Every structure is written in structure tokens, then in C-alpha cells.
Amino acid sequence: MSKVKVGINGYGTIGKRVAAAVSKQEDMEISGVTKTRPTFEAQTALDMGFDLYVPEGSLKAFGSAGMPVKGTIKDLYKAAEIIVDCTPGDVGETYKAEYEAAGIKAIFQGGEDHSLTGISFNSTANYSESWGAQFSRVVSCNTTGLLRTLFPIDRKIKVTNVYATLVRRAADPGDSKSGPINGLEPIVKLPTHHGPDVKSVMPWLNINTMAIKASTTLMHLHTVTAELQKESSTEEILEIMRASPRVKLIKSGSGLKGTAEIMELGKDLGRDRSDMYEVVVWEDGVKAVGRMLYYYQAVHQESDVVPENVDCIRSMCKLEEDACASVSKTNKALGIVR
Ligand code: NAD
């Protein structure tokens, strides 16, 4: 079987993880990645065996740094069948006209607006909506985490209202430029954009969100309060979560008290870069009381969208019609086991 050729535009936090994840699949391969400057990440990409494509204006800098380049970013459009655009937020949209002109498919990330593509993607909730599409957008890390738990609960027991507070990591671990160093910053423009982002996939859901930036780099933590259409029980909710893809139930009592221990678990599981692809829910912190449901979940911002990008490639390139089958293939290749 010939493999679908995937190009990565923007080999940063998300791009390098998607490149590694694609390389592990049987039905797709990396045809090249882009870098704008000859940094250590560009060298690592070469060391991993990826071909480098760079902006025309950067060819000289890569030459001076002694880093072999396969071509310009526009040359990558000829070598690949689909681009996963992992450039910083709002930069992706500047590439859309180029992808359109080259007639190539492209996946954008959560830093772009839903209106850029008109389709936003989540593997469990709407895999088939991106079937054969030229453009789609994998929603942000927080939205992916919320959809992973809310969609299966809504499918079994209708959810009438959701109020969620997102305690957000201030910066990624490798980012030395941004974030509060010692403090908490509320996002005062309410409700925050996260609720509407969830609605880009579940338009019928009443959800409102608040957010606080915290001086941590490890993970985000959500507190979710959901009003259900009918009374439920904690055990019924846990059963739904246990059966949901990429939801990992943990117990605080087992020592997994917070995000630090969850990242340690990622290391112990031998995951690439100690990534935790699943949304992590504290089983002993789930509580259903009548029609009200309360739970906490943690989101590894650097990696939870990675398997969704792989599934989105399968849907857009018509590699696998069945969402569950794609999720299983991706999970197996990435070592996501229950
Ligand atoms: P990043 O800054 O770590 O990586 C972006 C990469 O794009 C870098 O390698 C940078 O050199 C490159 N780049 C910058 N300008 C470019 C240009 N004009 N052309 C080509 N490449 C360019 O960013 P990231 O965290 O990986 O975020 C990428 C996207 O993923 C954003 O839309 C972001 O919102 C989304 N996202 C990020 C996270 C996260 O927590 N890091 C989580 C989910 C989704």
C-alpha cells in the first residue's frame, strides 16, 4: 500500500510531535518539514532523517550554517499530498492562499479561527465531517480535552449546560519568553473563547468558560460543572468515561495527586517526550449529584492534539472511513493503551 505523503509546515512544539507520530503510522509518511531559521530544532529534524524545506529568503542562512536543504516551502507542496500547518497562531492563515494555489490539502491548528476552514475536527465527535476535505482545523488542546469527555457524556445523557474553568499553563516547558513568572492571571474577557471553540464541533452545546493563567508549564487543569438533562450517578458517568477513547482515568489516592505526577507517569510509560496524549480525569474527583455533574481533568497541551492530527489526515485523505478504526490504528502506533 502506498503511503500518503505528509508535509509539516512549522517544526515547533506541535509540528515535531505530529512529524514523529505520522512516521509511526503504516499508511502515511513524512515527506519534509519546514524551518525558518537554522536552529537546533532544524538540526534535530535533519538528524531524525527529515528533509528540510525553508523560506526562499532563508536559503543562504541554512547554507552558511552547513545545513542541507531540500528546497523551499513551495517545493514541499510538490513533494507532499497534505500539509499539517503547525505554524504559530494566526500565521497559518497567511499560508492558506498558497495551499489553495498549489491545490494541496492542509490541516490548521487551534491557533487559527474556525472561519478559516469552516470545519473543525475532533476524532470522536466529528471524524466524518472532514472526509475528503481540502481544509480542516484540529481544535486547540483545551477544546480537544473538553470534547473528549463532554461529547460521549452528551451522546448518552444529554448535557444541557456546561460551566468550565480552565487553569492554563502560562507557557510550554521549552518556551523561555512568556508567561507569568510567579502569579495567576484571570482572563477578564468573559466568557472566554474556549466555549465557542467547543461549539465549533458541538454547536448545540450550551457551554461557558472562564480561564486563569497559572505559573506552571506542565499541563492545563479544567474544573467542569455540567447540568444533565436527567439524573445520573457517578458510576454511570465513570462507565461512559471508561469506554471513551483517549480518556485516562486515574486515582488521586494512587499518588497521582497533580499534574507533576501525571507527567512523571508519561515518563514511566515510556512515551515519546513523556507525552500524555489522553485527557486525564481523576476518577475519585468525579461526582454526579442529581442532574449536576462535577469533575476535574488535566490536559497535556503539547501532545493531546497529536493523535487527532493523525486521524484528521486519515479522514481528509480518505484512508479510513471508520472513525473508531482510525483511532485504534493511531492509538496502537503511539502506545495509547488502556
Ligand atoms: P511553536 O512556536 O512551538 O512552533 C511554531 C513553529 O513554526 C516554529 O518552529 C517556528 O519557527 C515556525 N514558524 C514561525 N513562523 C513561521 C512561518 N512564517 N512559516 C513557517 N514556519 C514558521 O508553536 P506551537 O506551540 O507548536 O503552536 C503551533 C500551533 O498549534 C498554533 O496554532 C497553536 O495555537 C497550536 N497549538 C499549540 C499548543 C501548545 O500548547 N503549544 C497546543 C495545541 C495547539
PDB file of N, CA, C and O in Angstrom, residues 280-318:
ATOM      1  N   VAL A 280      -6.764  13.476  31.059  1.00  0.00           N
ATOM      2  CA  VAL A 280      -6.626  12.682  32.289  1.00  0.00           C
ATOM      3  C   VAL A 280      -7.662  13.153  33.317  1.00  0.00           C
ATOM      4  O   VAL A 280      -7.707  14.332  33.664  1.00  0.00           O
ATOM      5  N   VAL A 281      -8.503  12.219  33.753  1.00  0.00           N
ATOM      6  CA  VAL A 281      -9.599  12.556  34.671  1.00  0.00           C
ATOM      7  C   VAL A 281      -9.367  11.847  35.995  1.00  0.00           C
ATOM      8  O   VAL A 281      -9.077  10.647  36.021  1.00  0.00           O
ATOM      9  N   TRP A 282      -9.493  12.614  37.085  1.00  0.00           N
ATOM     10  CA  TRP A 282      -9.384  11.996  38.415  1.00  0.00           C
ATOM     11  C   TRP A 282     -10.687  11.276  38.723  1.00  0.00           C
ATOM     12  O   TRP A 282     -11.727  11.913  38.947  1.00  0.00           O
ATOM     13  N   GLU A 283     -10.599   9.936  38.733  1.00  0.00           N
ATOM     14  CA  GLU A 283     -11.775   9.105  38.989  1.00  0.00           C
ATOM     15  C   GLU A 283     -12.407   9.447  40.348  1.00  0.00           C
ATOM     16  O   GLU A 283     -13.633   9.557  40.465  1.00  0.00           O
ATOM     17  N   ASP A 284     -11.530   9.670  41.355  1.00  0.00           N
ATOM     18  CA  ASP A 284     -12.078   9.978  42.681  1.00  0.00           C
ATOM     19  C   ASP A 284     -12.506  11.438  42.796  1.00  0.00           C
ATOM     20  O   ASP A 284     -12.977  11.865  43.847  1.00  0.00           O
ATOM     21  N   GLY A 285     -12.387  12.183  41.696  1.00  0.00           N
ATOM     22  CA  GLY A 285     -12.856  13.586  41.689  1.00  0.00           C
ATOM     23  C   GLY A 285     -14.054  13.768  40.791  1.00  0.00           C
ATOM     24  O   GLY A 285     -14.410  14.902  40.458  1.00  0.00           O
ATOM     25  N   VAL A 286     -14.684  12.654  40.350  1.00  0.00           N
ATOM     26  CA  VAL A 286     -15.916  12.739  39.551  1.00  0.00           C
ATOM     27  C   VAL A 286     -17.090  12.574  40.503  1.00  0.00           C
ATOM     28  O   VAL A 286     -17.113  11.659  41.332  1.00  0.00           O
ATOM     29  N   LYS A 287     -18.072  13.483  40.394  1.00  0.00           N
ATOM     30  CA  LYS A 287     -19.215  13.396  41.313  1.00  0.00           C
ATOM     31  C   LYS A 287     -20.492  13.812  40.583  1.00  0.00           C
ATOM     32  O   LYS A 287     -20.573  14.914  40.037  1.00  0.00           O
ATOM     33  N   ALA A 288     -21.466  12.908  40.534  1.00  0.00           N
ATOM     34  CA  ALA A 288     -22.786  13.251  39.992  1.00  0.00           C
ATOM     35  C   ALA A 288     -23.757  13.341  41.151  1.00  0.00           C
ATOM     36  O   ALA A 288     -23.837  12.429  41.982  1.00  0.00           O
ATOM     37  N   VAL A 289     -24.467  14.472  41.220  1.00  0.00           N
ATOM     38  CA  VAL A 289     -25.476  14.673  42.273  1.00  0.00           C
ATOM     39  C   VAL A 289     -26.750  15.106  41.564  1.00  0.00           C
ATOM     40  O   VAL A 289     -26.827  16.226  41.050  1.00  0.00           O
ATOM     41  N   GLY A 290     -27.716  14.193  41.504  1.00  0.00           N
ATOM     42  CA  GLY A 290     -28.947  14.513  40.767  1.00  0.00           C
ATOM     43  C   GLY A 290     -28.613  14.795  39.302  1.00  0.00           C
ATOM     44  O   GLY A 290     -27.990  13.976  38.627  1.00  0.00           O
ATOM     45  N   ARG A 291     -28.989  15.996  38.829  1.00  0.00           N
ATOM     46  CA  ARG A 291     -28.701  16.336  37.428  1.00  0.00           C
ATOM     47  C   ARG A 291     -27.388  17.108  37.280  1.00  0.00           C
ATOM     48  O   ARG A 291     -27.076  17.551  36.183  1.00  0.00           O
ATOM     49  N   MET A 292     -26.648  17.286  38.389  1.00  0.00           N
ATOM     50  CA  MET A 292     -25.391  18.037  38.301  1.00  0.00           C
ATOM     51  C   MET A 292     -24.195  17.072  38.286  1.00  0.00           C
ATOM     52  O   MET A 292     -24.184  16.073  38.996  1.00  0.00           O
ATOM     53  N   LEU A 293     -23.233  17.409  37.458  1.00  0.00           N
ATOM     54  CA  LEU A 293     -22.019  16.586  37.356  1.00  0.00           C
ATOM     55  C   LEU A 293     -20.803  17.487  37.545  1.00  0.00           C
ATOM     56  O   LEU A 293     -20.737  18.571  36.964  1.00  0.00           O
ATOM     57  N   TYR A 294     -19.856  17.013  38.339  1.00  0.00           N
ATOM     58  CA  TYR A 294     -18.632  17.772  38.600  1.00  0.00           C
ATOM     59  C   TYR A 294     -17.426  16.866  38.343  1.00  0.00           C
ATOM     60  O   TYR A 294     -17.440  15.708  38.751  1.00  0.00           O
ATOM     61  N   TYR A 295     -16.422  17.394  37.668  1.00  0.00           N
ATOM     62  CA  TYR A 295     -15.163  16.639  37.557  1.00  0.00           C
ATOM     63  C   TYR A 295     -13.983  17.550  37.243  1.00  0.00           C
ATOM     64  O   TYR A 295     -14.169  18.690  36.815  1.00  0.00           O
ATOM     65  N   TYR A 296     -12.779  17.019  37.475  1.00  0.00           N
ATOM     66  CA  TYR A 296     -11.524  17.697  37.129  1.00  0.00           C
ATOM     67  C   TYR A 296     -10.849  16.894  36.026  1.00  0.00           C
ATOM     68  O   TYR A 296     -10.903  15.665  36.030  1.00  0.00           O
ATOM     69  N   GLN A 297     -10.182  17.600  35.110  1.00  0.00           N
ATOM     70  CA  GLN A 297      -9.393  16.879  34.120  1.00  0.00           C
ATOM     71  C   GLN A 297      -8.130  17.671  33.798  1.00  0.00           C
ATOM     72  O   GLN A 297      -8.104  18.904  33.884  1.00  0.00           O
ATOM     73  N   ALA A 298      -7.077  16.943  33.423  1.00  0.00           N
ATOM     74  CA  ALA A 298      -5.808  17.588  33.076  1.00  0.00           C
ATOM     75  C   ALA A 298      -5.498  17.338  31.601  1.00  0.00           C
ATOM     76  O   ALA A 298      -5.771  16.260  31.073  1.00  0.00           O
ATOM     77  N   VAL A 299      -4.946  18.362  30.963  1.00  0.00           N
ATOM     78  CA  VAL A 299      -4.687  18.326  29.519  1.00  0.00           C
ATOM     79  C   VAL A 299      -3.199  18.586  29.276  1.00  0.00           C
ATOM     80  O   VAL A 299      -2.685  19.635  29.710  1.00  0.00           O
ATOM     81  N   HIS A 300      -2.533  17.643  28.616  1.00  0.00           N
ATOM     82  CA  HIS A 300      -1.132  17.904  28.247  1.00  0.00           C
ATOM     83  C   HIS A 300      -1.133  18.675  26.925  1.00  0.00           C
ATOM     84  O   HIS A 300      -1.294  18.098  25.852  1.00  0.00           O
ATOM     85  N   GLN A 301      -0.937  19.980  27.054  1.00  0.00           N
ATOM     86  CA  GLN A 301      -1.129  20.879  25.913  1.00  0.00           C
ATOM     87  C   GLN A 301      -0.200  20.567  24.749  1.00  0.00           C
ATOM     88  O   GLN A 301      -0.545  20.809  23.593  1.00  0.00           O
ATOM     89  N   GLU A 302       0.971  20.015  25.026  1.00  0.00           N
ATOM     90  CA  GLU A 302       1.940  19.794  23.947  1.00  0.00           C
ATOM     91  C   GLU A 302       1.584  18.577  23.086  1.00  0.00           C
ATOM     92  O   GLU A 302       2.131  18.417  21.996  1.00  0.00           O
ATOM     93  N   SER A 303       0.701  17.701  23.606  1.00  0.00           N
ATOM     94  CA  SER A 303       0.546  16.443  22.867  1.00  0.00           C
ATOM     95  C   SER A 303      -0.880  15.944  22.643  1.00  0.00           C
ATOM     96  O   SER A 303      -1.079  15.049  21.833  1.00  0.00           O
ATOM     97  N   ASP A 304      -1.904  16.481  23.343  1.00  0.00           N
ATOM     98  CA  ASP A 304      -3.218  15.826  23.185  1.00  0.00           C
ATOM     99  C   ASP A 304      -3.776  15.975  21.770  1.00  0.00           C
ATOM    100  O   ASP A 304      -4.562  15.144  21.319  1.00  0.00           O
ATOM    101  N   VAL A 305      -3.356  17.029  21.045  1.00  0.00           N
ATOM    102  CA  VAL A 305      -3.884  17.212  19.673  1.00  0.00           C
ATOM    103  C   VAL A 305      -3.132  16.346  18.645  1.00  0.00           C
ATOM    104  O   VAL A 305      -3.550  16.271  17.495  1.00  0.00           O
ATOM    105  N   VAL A 306      -2.041  15.712  19.071  1.00  0.00           N
ATOM    106  CA  VAL A 306      -1.210  14.978  18.100  1.00  0.00           C
ATOM    107  C   VAL A 306      -1.952  13.794  17.464  1.00  0.00           C
ATOM    108  O   VAL A 306      -2.023  13.684  16.233  1.00  0.00           O
ATOM    109  N   PRO A 307      -2.567  12.891  18.281  1.00  0.00           N
ATOM    110  CA  PRO A 307      -3.319  11.801  17.631  1.00  0.00           C
ATOM    111  C   PRO A 307      -4.481  12.301  16.794  1.00  0.00           C
ATOM    112  O   PRO A 307      -4.834  11.681  15.782  1.00  0.00           O
ATOM    113  N   GLU A 308      -5.080  13.446  17.176  1.00  0.00           N
ATOM    114  CA  GLU A 308      -6.207  13.986  16.398  1.00  0.00           C
ATOM    115  C   GLU A 308      -5.717  14.426  15.012  1.00  0.00           C
ATOM    116  O   GLU A 308      -6.425  14.258  14.018  1.00  0.00           O
ATOM    117  N   ASN A 309      -4.491  14.993  14.945  1.00  0.00           N
ATOM    118  CA  ASN A 309      -3.949  15.381  13.631  1.00  0.00           C
ATOM    119  C   ASN A 309      -3.771  14.159  12.738  1.00  0.00           C
ATOM    120  O   ASN A 309      -4.045  14.212  11.541  1.00  0.00           O
ATOM    121  N   VAL A 310      -3.316  13.056  13.330  1.00  0.00           N
ATOM    122  CA  VAL A 310      -3.123  11.827  12.542  1.00  0.00           C
ATOM    123  C   VAL A 310      -4.476  11.338  12.004  1.00  0.00           C
ATOM    124  O   VAL A 310      -4.612  11.011  10.813  1.00  0.00           O
ATOM    125  N   ASP A 311      -5.492  11.325  12.868  1.00  0.00           N
ATOM    126  CA  ASP A 311      -6.831  10.890  12.426  1.00  0.00           C
ATOM    127  C   ASP A 311      -7.397  11.841  11.379  1.00  0.00           C
ATOM    128  O   ASP A 311      -8.080  11.411  10.444  1.00  0.00           O
ATOM    129  N   CYS A 312      -7.117  13.127  11.536  1.00  0.00           N
ATOM    130  CA  CYS A 312      -7.636  14.118  10.581  1.00  0.00           C
ATOM    131  C   CYS A 312      -7.021  13.874   9.195  1.00  0.00           C
ATOM    132  O   CYS A 312      -7.712  13.995   8.175  1.00  0.00           O
ATOM    133  N   ILE A 313      -5.745  13.501   9.158  1.00  0.00           N
ATOM    134  CA  ILE A 313      -5.102  13.162   7.866  1.00  0.00           C
ATOM    135  C   ILE A 313      -5.856  11.987   7.238  1.00  0.00           C
ATOM    136  O   ILE A 313      -6.192  12.001   6.055  1.00  0.00           O
ATOM    137  N   ARG A 314      -6.168  10.969   8.066  1.00  0.00           N
ATOM    138  CA  ARG A 314      -6.878   9.782   7.529  1.00  0.00           C
ATOM    139  C   ARG A 314      -8.236  10.147   6.963  1.00  0.00           C
ATOM    140  O   ARG A 314      -8.642   9.651   5.925  1.00  0.00           O
ATOM    141  N   SER A 315      -8.943  11.043   7.654  1.00  0.00           N
ATOM    142  CA  SER A 315     -10.274  11.429   7.182  1.00  0.00           C
ATOM    143  C   SER A 315     -10.154  12.250   5.892  1.00  0.00           C
ATOM    144  O   SER A 315     -10.819  11.959   4.893  1.00  0.00           O
ATOM    145  N   MET A 316      -9.291  13.246   5.895  1.00  0.00           N
ATOM    146  CA  MET A 316      -9.191  14.132   4.714  1.00  0.00           C
ATOM    147  C   MET A 316      -8.648  13.396   3.493  1.00  0.00           C
ATOM    148  O   MET A 316      -9.020  13.690   2.363  1.00  0.00           O
ATOM    149  N   CYS A 317      -7.741  12.439   3.713  1.00  0.00           N
ATOM    150  CA  CYS A 317      -7.138  11.703   2.585  1.00  0.00           C
ATOM    151  C   CYS A 317      -7.880  10.398   2.307  1.00  0.00           C
ATOM    152  O   CYS A 317      -7.410   9.576   1.516  1.00  0.00           O
ATOM    153  N   LYS A 318      -9.034  10.216   2.931  1.00  0.00           N
ATOM    154  CA  LYS A 318      -9.898   9.052   2.725  1.00  0.00           C
ATOM    155  C   LYS A 318      -9.135   7.729   2.887  1.00  0.00           C
ATOM    156  O   LYS A 318      -9.211   6.839   2.033  1.00  0.00           O
TER     157      LYS A 318
END
